Coordinates of C-alpha atoms in Angstrom, one line a residue:
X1 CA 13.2 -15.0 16.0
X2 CA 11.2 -13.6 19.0
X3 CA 7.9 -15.6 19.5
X4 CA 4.8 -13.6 20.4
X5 CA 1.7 -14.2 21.7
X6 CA -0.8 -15.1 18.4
X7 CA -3.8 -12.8 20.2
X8 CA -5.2 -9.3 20.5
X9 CA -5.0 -9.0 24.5
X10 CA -0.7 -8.6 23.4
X11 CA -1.8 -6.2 21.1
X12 CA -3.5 -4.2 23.4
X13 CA -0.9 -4.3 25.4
X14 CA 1.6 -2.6 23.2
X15 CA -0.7 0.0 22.6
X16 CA -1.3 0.6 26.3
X17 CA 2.9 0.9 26.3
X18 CA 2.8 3.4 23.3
X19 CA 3.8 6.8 24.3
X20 CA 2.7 8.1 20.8
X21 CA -0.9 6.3 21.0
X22 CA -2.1 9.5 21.4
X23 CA -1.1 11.1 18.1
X24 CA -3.9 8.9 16.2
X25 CA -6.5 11.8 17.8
X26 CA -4.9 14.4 15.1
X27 CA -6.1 12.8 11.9
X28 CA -9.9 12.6 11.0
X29 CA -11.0 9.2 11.1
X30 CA -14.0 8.5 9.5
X31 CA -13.6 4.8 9.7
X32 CA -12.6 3.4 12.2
X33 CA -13.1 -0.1 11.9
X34 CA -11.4 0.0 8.7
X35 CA -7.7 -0.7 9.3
X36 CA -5.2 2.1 7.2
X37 CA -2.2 0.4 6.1
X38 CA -1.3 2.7 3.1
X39 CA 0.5 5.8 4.9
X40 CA 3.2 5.0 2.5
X41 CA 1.4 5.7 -0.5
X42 CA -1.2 8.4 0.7
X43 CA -1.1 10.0 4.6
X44 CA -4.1 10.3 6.4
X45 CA -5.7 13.7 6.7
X46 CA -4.2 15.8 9.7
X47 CA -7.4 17.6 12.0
X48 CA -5.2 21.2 11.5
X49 CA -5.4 20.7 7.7
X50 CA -8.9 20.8 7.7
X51 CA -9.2 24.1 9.4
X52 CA -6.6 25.6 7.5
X53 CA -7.7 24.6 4.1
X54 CA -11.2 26.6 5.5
X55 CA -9.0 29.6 6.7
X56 CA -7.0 29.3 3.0
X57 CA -10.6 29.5 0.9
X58 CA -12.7 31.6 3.4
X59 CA -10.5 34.2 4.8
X60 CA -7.1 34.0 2.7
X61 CA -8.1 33.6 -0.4
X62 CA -12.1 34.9 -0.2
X63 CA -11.5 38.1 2.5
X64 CA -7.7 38.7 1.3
X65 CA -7.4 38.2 -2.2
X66 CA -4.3 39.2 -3.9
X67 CA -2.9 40.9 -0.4
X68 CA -2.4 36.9 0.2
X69 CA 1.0 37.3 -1.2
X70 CA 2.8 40.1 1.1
X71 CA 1.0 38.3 3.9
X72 CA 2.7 34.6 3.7
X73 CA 2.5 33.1 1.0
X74 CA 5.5 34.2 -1.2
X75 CA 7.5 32.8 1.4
X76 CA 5.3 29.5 1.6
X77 CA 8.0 27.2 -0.4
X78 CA 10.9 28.4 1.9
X79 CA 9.2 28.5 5.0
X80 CA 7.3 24.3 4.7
X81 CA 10.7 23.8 3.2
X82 CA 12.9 25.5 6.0
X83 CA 10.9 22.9 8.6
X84 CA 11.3 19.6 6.4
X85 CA 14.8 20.3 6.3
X86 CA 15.1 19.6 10.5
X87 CA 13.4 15.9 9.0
X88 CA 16.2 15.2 6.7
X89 CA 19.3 16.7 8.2
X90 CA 19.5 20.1 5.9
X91 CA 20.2 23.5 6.7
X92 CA 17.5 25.9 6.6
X93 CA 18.1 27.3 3.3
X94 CA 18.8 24.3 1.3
X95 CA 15.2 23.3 1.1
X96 CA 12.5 24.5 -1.1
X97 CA 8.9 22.7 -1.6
X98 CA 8.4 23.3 -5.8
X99 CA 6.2 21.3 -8.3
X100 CA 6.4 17.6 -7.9
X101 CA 9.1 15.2 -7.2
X102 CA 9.4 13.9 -11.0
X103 CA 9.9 17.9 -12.4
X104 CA 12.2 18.3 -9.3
X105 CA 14.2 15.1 -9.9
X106 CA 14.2 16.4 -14.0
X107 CA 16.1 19.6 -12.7
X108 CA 18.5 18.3 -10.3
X109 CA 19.6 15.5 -12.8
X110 CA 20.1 17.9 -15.7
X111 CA 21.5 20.4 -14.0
X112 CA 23.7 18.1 -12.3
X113 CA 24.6 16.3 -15.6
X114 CA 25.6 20.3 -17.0
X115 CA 27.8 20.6 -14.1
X116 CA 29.7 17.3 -14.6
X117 CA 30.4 18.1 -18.8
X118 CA 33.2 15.2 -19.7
X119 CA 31.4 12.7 -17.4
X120 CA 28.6 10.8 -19.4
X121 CA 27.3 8.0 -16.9
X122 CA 24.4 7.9 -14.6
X123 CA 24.0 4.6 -12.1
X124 CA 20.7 3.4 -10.7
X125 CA 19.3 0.5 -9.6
X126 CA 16.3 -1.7 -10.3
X127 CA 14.7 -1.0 -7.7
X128 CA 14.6 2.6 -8.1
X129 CA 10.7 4.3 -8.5
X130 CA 9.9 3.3 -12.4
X131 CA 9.4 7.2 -12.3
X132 CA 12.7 8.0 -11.9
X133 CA 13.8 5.8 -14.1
X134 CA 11.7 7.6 -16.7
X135 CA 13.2 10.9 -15.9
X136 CA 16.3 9.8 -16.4
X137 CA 15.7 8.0 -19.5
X138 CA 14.1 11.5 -21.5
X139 CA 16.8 13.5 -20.0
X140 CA 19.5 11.3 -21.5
X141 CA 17.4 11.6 -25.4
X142 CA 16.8 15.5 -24.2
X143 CA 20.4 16.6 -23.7
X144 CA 21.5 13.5 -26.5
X145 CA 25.3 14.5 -25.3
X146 CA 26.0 10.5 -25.4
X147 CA 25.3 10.2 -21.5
X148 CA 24.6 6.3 -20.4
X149 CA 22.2 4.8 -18.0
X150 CA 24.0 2.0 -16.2
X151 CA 21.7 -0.3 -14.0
X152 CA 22.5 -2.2 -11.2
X153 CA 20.2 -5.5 -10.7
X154 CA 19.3 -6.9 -7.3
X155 CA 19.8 -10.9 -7.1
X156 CA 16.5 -11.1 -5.2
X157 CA 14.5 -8.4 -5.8
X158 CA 14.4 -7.1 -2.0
X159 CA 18.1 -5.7 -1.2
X160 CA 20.2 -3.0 -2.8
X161 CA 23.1 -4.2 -5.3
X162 CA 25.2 -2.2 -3.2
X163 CA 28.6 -4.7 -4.4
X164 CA 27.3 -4.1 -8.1
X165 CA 26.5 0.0 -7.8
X166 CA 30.2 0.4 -6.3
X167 CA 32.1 -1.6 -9.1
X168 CA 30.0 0.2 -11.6
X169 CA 31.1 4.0 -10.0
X170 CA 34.2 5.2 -11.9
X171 CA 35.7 8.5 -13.1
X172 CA 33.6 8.7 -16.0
X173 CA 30.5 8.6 -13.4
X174 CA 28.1 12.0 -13.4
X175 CA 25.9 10.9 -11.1
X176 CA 24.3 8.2 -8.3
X177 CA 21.1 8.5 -8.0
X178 CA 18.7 6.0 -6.0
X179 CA 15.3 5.7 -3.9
X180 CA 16.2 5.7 -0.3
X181 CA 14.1 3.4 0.9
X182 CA 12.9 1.6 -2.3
X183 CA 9.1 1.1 -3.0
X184 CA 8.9 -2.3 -3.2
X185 CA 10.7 -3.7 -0.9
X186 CA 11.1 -1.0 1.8
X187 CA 15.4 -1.4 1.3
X188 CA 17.0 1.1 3.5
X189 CA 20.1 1.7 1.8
X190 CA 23.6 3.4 3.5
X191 CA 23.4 6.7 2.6
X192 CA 26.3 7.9 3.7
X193 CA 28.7 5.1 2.4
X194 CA 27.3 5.1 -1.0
X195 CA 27.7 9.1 -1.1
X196 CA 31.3 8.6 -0.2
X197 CA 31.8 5.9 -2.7
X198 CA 30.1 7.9 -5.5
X199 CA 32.5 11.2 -4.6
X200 CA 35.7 9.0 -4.2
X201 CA 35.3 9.5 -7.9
X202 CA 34.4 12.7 -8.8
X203 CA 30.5 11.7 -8.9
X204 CA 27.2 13.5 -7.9
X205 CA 24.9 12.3 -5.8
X206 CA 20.5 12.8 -5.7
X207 CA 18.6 10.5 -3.0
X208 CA 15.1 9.5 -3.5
X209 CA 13.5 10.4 -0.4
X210 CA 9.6 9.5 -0.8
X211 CA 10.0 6.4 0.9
X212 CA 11.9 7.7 3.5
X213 CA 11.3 11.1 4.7
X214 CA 9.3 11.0 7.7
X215 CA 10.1 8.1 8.6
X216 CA 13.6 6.9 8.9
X217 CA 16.1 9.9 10.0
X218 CA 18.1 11.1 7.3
X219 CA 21.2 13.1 7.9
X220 CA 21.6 14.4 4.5
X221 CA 24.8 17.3 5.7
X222 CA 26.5 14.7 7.9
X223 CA 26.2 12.0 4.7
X224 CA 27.7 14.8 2.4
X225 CA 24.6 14.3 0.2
X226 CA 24.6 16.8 -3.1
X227 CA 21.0 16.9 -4.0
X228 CA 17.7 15.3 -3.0
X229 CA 14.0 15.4 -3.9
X230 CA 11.0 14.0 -2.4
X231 CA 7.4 13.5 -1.9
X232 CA 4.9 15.2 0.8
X233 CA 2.1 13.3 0.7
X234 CA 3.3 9.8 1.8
X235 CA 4.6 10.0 5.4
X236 CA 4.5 13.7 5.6
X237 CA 0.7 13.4 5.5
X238 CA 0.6 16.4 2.9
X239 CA -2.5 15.3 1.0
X240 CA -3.4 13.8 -2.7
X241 CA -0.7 15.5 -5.5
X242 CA 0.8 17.5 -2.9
X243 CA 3.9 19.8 -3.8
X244 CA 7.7 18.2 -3.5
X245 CA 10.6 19.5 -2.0
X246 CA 14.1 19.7 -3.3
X247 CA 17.4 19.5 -1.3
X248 CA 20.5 21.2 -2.7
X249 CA 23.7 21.5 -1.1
X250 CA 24.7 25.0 0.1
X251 CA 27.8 24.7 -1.8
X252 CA 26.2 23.8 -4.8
X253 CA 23.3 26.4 -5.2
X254 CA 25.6 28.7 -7.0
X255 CA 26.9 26.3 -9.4
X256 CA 23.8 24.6 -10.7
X257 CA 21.6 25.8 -13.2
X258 CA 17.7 25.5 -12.9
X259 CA 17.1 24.1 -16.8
X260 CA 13.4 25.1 -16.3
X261 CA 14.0 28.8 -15.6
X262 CA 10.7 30.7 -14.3
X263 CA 9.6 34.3 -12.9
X264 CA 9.4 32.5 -9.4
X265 CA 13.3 31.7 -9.6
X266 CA 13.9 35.6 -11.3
X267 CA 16.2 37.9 -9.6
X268 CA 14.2 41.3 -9.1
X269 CA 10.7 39.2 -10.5
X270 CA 8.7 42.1 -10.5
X271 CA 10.8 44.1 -12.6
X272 CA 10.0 42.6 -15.4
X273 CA 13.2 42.0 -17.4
X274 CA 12.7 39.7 -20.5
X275 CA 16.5 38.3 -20.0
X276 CA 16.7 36.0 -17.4
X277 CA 18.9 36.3 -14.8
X278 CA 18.5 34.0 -11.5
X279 CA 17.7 35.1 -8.0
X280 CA 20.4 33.9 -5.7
X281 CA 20.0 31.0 -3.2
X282 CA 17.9 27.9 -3.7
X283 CA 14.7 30.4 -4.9
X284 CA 16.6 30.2 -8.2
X285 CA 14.9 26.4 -8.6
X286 CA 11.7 27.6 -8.4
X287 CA 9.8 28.0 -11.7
X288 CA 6.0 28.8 -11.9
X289 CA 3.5 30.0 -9.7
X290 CA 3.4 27.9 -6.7
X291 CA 0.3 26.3 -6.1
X292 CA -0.9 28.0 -2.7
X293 CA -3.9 26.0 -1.4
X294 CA -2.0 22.5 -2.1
X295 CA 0.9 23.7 -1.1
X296 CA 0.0 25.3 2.3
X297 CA -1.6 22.1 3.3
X298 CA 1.4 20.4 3.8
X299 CA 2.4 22.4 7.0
X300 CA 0.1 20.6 9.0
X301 CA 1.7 16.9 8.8
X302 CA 4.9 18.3 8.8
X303 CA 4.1 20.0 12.3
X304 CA 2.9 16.1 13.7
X305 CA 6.2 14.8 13.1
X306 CA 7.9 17.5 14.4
X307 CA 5.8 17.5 17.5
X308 CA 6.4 13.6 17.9
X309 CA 10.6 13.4 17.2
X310 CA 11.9 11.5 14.2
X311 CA 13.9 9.2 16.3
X312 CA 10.4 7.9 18.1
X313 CA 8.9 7.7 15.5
X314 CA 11.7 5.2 14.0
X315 CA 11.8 3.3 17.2
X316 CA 7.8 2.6 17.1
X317 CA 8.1 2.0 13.5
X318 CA 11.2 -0.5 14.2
X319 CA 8.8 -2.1 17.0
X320 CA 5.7 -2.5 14.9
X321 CA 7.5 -3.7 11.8
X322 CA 9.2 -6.6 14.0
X323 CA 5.7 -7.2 15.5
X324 CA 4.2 -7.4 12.1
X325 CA 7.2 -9.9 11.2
X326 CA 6.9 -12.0 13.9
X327 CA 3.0 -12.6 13.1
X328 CA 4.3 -13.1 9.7
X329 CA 6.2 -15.4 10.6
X330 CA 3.9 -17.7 12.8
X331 CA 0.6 -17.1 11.2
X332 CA 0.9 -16.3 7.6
X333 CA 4.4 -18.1 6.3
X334 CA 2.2 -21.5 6.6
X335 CA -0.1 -20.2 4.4
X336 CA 2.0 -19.3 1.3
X337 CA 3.0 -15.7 2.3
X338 CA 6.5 -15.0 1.9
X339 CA 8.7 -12.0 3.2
X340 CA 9.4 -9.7 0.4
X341 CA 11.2 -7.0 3.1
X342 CA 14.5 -7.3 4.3
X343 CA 14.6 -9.1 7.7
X344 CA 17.3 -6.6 9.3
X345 CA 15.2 -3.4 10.3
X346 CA 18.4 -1.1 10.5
X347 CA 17.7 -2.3 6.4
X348 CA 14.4 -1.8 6.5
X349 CA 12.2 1.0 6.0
X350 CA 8.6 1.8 7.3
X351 CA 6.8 -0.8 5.2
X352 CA 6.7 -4.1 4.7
X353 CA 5.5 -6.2 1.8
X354 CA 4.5 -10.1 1.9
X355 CA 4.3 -12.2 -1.0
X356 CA 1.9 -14.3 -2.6
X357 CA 1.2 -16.2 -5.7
X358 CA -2.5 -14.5 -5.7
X359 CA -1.8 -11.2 -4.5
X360 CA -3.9 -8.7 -6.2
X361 CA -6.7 -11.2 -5.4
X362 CA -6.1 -10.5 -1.9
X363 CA -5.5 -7.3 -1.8
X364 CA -8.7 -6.5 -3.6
X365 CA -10.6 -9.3 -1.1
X366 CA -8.9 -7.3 1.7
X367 CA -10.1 -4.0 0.9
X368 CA -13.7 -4.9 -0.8
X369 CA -14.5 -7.3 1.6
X370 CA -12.2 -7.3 5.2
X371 CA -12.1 -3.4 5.7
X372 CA -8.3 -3.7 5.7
X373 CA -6.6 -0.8 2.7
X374 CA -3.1 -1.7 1.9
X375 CA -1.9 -1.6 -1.5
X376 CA -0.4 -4.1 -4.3
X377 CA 3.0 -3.9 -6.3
X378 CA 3.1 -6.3 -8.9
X379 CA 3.9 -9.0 -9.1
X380 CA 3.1 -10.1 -5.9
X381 CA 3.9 -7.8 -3.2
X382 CA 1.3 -6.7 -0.7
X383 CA 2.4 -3.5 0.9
X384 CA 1.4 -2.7 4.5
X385 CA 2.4 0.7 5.2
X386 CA 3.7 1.4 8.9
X387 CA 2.7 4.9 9.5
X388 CA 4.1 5.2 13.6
X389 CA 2.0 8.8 13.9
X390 CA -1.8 6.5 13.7
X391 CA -1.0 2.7 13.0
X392 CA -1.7 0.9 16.1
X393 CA -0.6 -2.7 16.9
X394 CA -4.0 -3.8 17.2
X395 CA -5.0 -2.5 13.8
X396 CA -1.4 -5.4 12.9
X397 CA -2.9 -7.7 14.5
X398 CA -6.1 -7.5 12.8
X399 CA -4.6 -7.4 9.2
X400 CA -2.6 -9.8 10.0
X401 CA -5.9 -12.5 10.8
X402 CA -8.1 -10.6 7.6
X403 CA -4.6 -12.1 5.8
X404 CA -5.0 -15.2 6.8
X405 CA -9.2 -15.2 6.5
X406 CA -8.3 -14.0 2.8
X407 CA -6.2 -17.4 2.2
X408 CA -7.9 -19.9 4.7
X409 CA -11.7 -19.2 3.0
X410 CA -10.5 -18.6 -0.5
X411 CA -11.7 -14.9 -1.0
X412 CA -9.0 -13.6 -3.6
X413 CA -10.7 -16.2 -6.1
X414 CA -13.3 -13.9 -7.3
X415 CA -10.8 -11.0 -7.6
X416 CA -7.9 -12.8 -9.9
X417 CA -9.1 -11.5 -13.1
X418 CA -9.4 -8.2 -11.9
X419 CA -7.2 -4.9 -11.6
X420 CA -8.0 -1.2 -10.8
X421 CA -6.3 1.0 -12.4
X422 CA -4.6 2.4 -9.3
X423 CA -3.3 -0.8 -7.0

């Protein structure tokens, strides 16, 4: 491992280096002595969201009223969805932005289970987002066709069980699905391998994406991905409950079956008809009304990261990751903090989480006391969230000392008995 200089002058000097320094200036910053290292959970607030969430009350929805439809915003979910799909390697019209990811993830799977009758298991991993998990548990009770969850378990709680997930695919396999990057850990798995594994034998495939989209490229065409789903408000910057996105394969739109069929996904909506009959293309996997005001605020982000290129963005992210590391490494492994992220960054994804036997006592000293916001997966990981467009190396370099001030003067002791209810 690299040694680096243990000061703030080498810090500064990154930043100096940074050719995307200046993207910081296009989130409000109301703090800025607090040090944001929770991108991965909740983006900052773009400057452009601000003045169109006042353009959405004011003018679209207060001036406009219902002539808001004809004038963008039937075509809101398709166009946010047309320009996430240059993030993740998708064609145009194989990306929607609908309800949330758990609702989206509850289609995909039964309509991918539909499409695969004869085939009754689904593999996942343990690192997978509980949520999912959940999702695929009541589908499996839902349909009660017999279908079987198998699990694959990590030996250390940090890498895929990629050795395990391809001796458990076999021709009575529906489906793959798995995070992308997973939420504790920040495991980047092989996307495309694992696809090809999983259709070697006749499988499906729906990627996770939360962790991963706007972050890490993703070349879900060139990987032969069937279905995806994921967040907006994570790296995407899309604010609090924003909308989801789903990916479907071209290929595939025909085939599937939206099992929560809507008016949005109707063909000829406005006719009427009381038998259902779906629209073609991905609009078919819309359902309900689609929440404008949340829904349009995701543009904004998405924009950034356009503006800034995926691939610098996963170089800085690669850099400041390392740095963070490295720090780890020199400043905080002598103080009980261990590495709960893989070490390999072509493994890793834009987080990284450090363990320690009193880590919701630190966290909670960190942000009630050290103006440092990361967050806390039990049951001892302390996520600091790498967001490339606004995390500086300074503000690394200064969570990584508050880290070590946490330990050094004892500070989690007051917090060990306690837990929010979100960590």
């Amino acid at each position: 491992m690299m040694t680096v200089p243990l000061d703030r002058s080498y810090a500064d000097q990154l930043d100096a280096a940074d050719d995307l320094a200046g993207m910081q200036q296009a989130f409000v910053n109301l703090e800025p002595d607090m040090i944001y290292l929770d991108g991965n959970s909740l983006g900052r607030l773009p400057r452009a969201a601000v003045d169109l969430a006042d353009d959405l009350v004011r003018r679209q929805w207060g001036e406009r009223l219902i002539r808001g439809w004809n004038e963008g915003w039937f075509d809101l979910p398709e166009r946010i969805g047309a320009k996430i799909a240059r993030l993740i390697g998708a064609a145009p019209d194989e990306v929607i932005v609908a309800d949330s990811t758990s609702v989206n993830l509850f289609k995909l799977v039964v309509a991918a289970l539909r499409a695969q009758r004869g085939r009754m298991r689904i593999i996942s991993d343990d690192l997978n987002f509980p949520s999912d998990l959940y999702i695929l548990q009541g589908v499996v009770d839902l349909l009660g066709s017999g279908h079987e969850i198998a699990l694959a378990y990590s030996a250390d709680g940090i890498h895929g069980p990629v050795e395990t997930i391809l001796s458990l695919l076999d021709h009575n396999t529906a489906l793959l699905t798995l995070s992308h990057v997973t939420f504790k850990s920040g495991f980047l798995y092989d996307m495309k391998a694992l696809t090809a594994a999983a259709h070697a034998v006749g499988a499906l495939t729906i990627w996770d994406l939360s962790h991963s989209v706007g972050a890490v490229p993703i070349d879900l065409n060139g990987s032969g991905v069937d279905l995806a789903v994921g967040c907006c408000y994570k790296y995407l910057n899309g604010g609090p409950g924003a909308p989801a996105f789903l990916y479907i394969r071209r290929d595939l739109q025909e085939r599937l079956i939206n099992p929560i069929s809507g008016w949005m996904g109707q063909r000829d909506l406005f006719n009427f008809d009381l038998d259902y009959a779906p629209t073609a293309g991905l609009r078919r996997f819309l359902t309900g009304t689609p929440p404008i005001m949340s829904l349009a605020l995701i543009e904004p982000g998405v924009d950034l990261i356009l503006a800034a290129g995926i691939e610098r963005l996963r170089a800085k992210s690669i850099a400041q990751t390392e740095y963070l590391i490295e720090l780890w490494q020199q400043r905080l492994a002598p103080l009980g903090y261990t590495l709960n992220s893989p070490r390999d960054p072509a493994r890793r994804g834009s987080h990284v989480s450090l363990g320690h036997p009193a880590g919701l006592g630190i966290d909670l000293a960190l942000i009630n006391e050290l103006n440092v916001l990361p967050d806390f997966r039990a049951p001892d990981n302390i996520r600091l969230g790498i967001t490339p467009l606004y995390t500086s190396f300074r503000d690394i370099y200064i969570a990584v000392e508050r880290l070590a001030q946490a330990v050094i003067e004892q500070r989690y002791l007051k917090y060990q008995s306690n837990r929010p209810t979100v960590t």
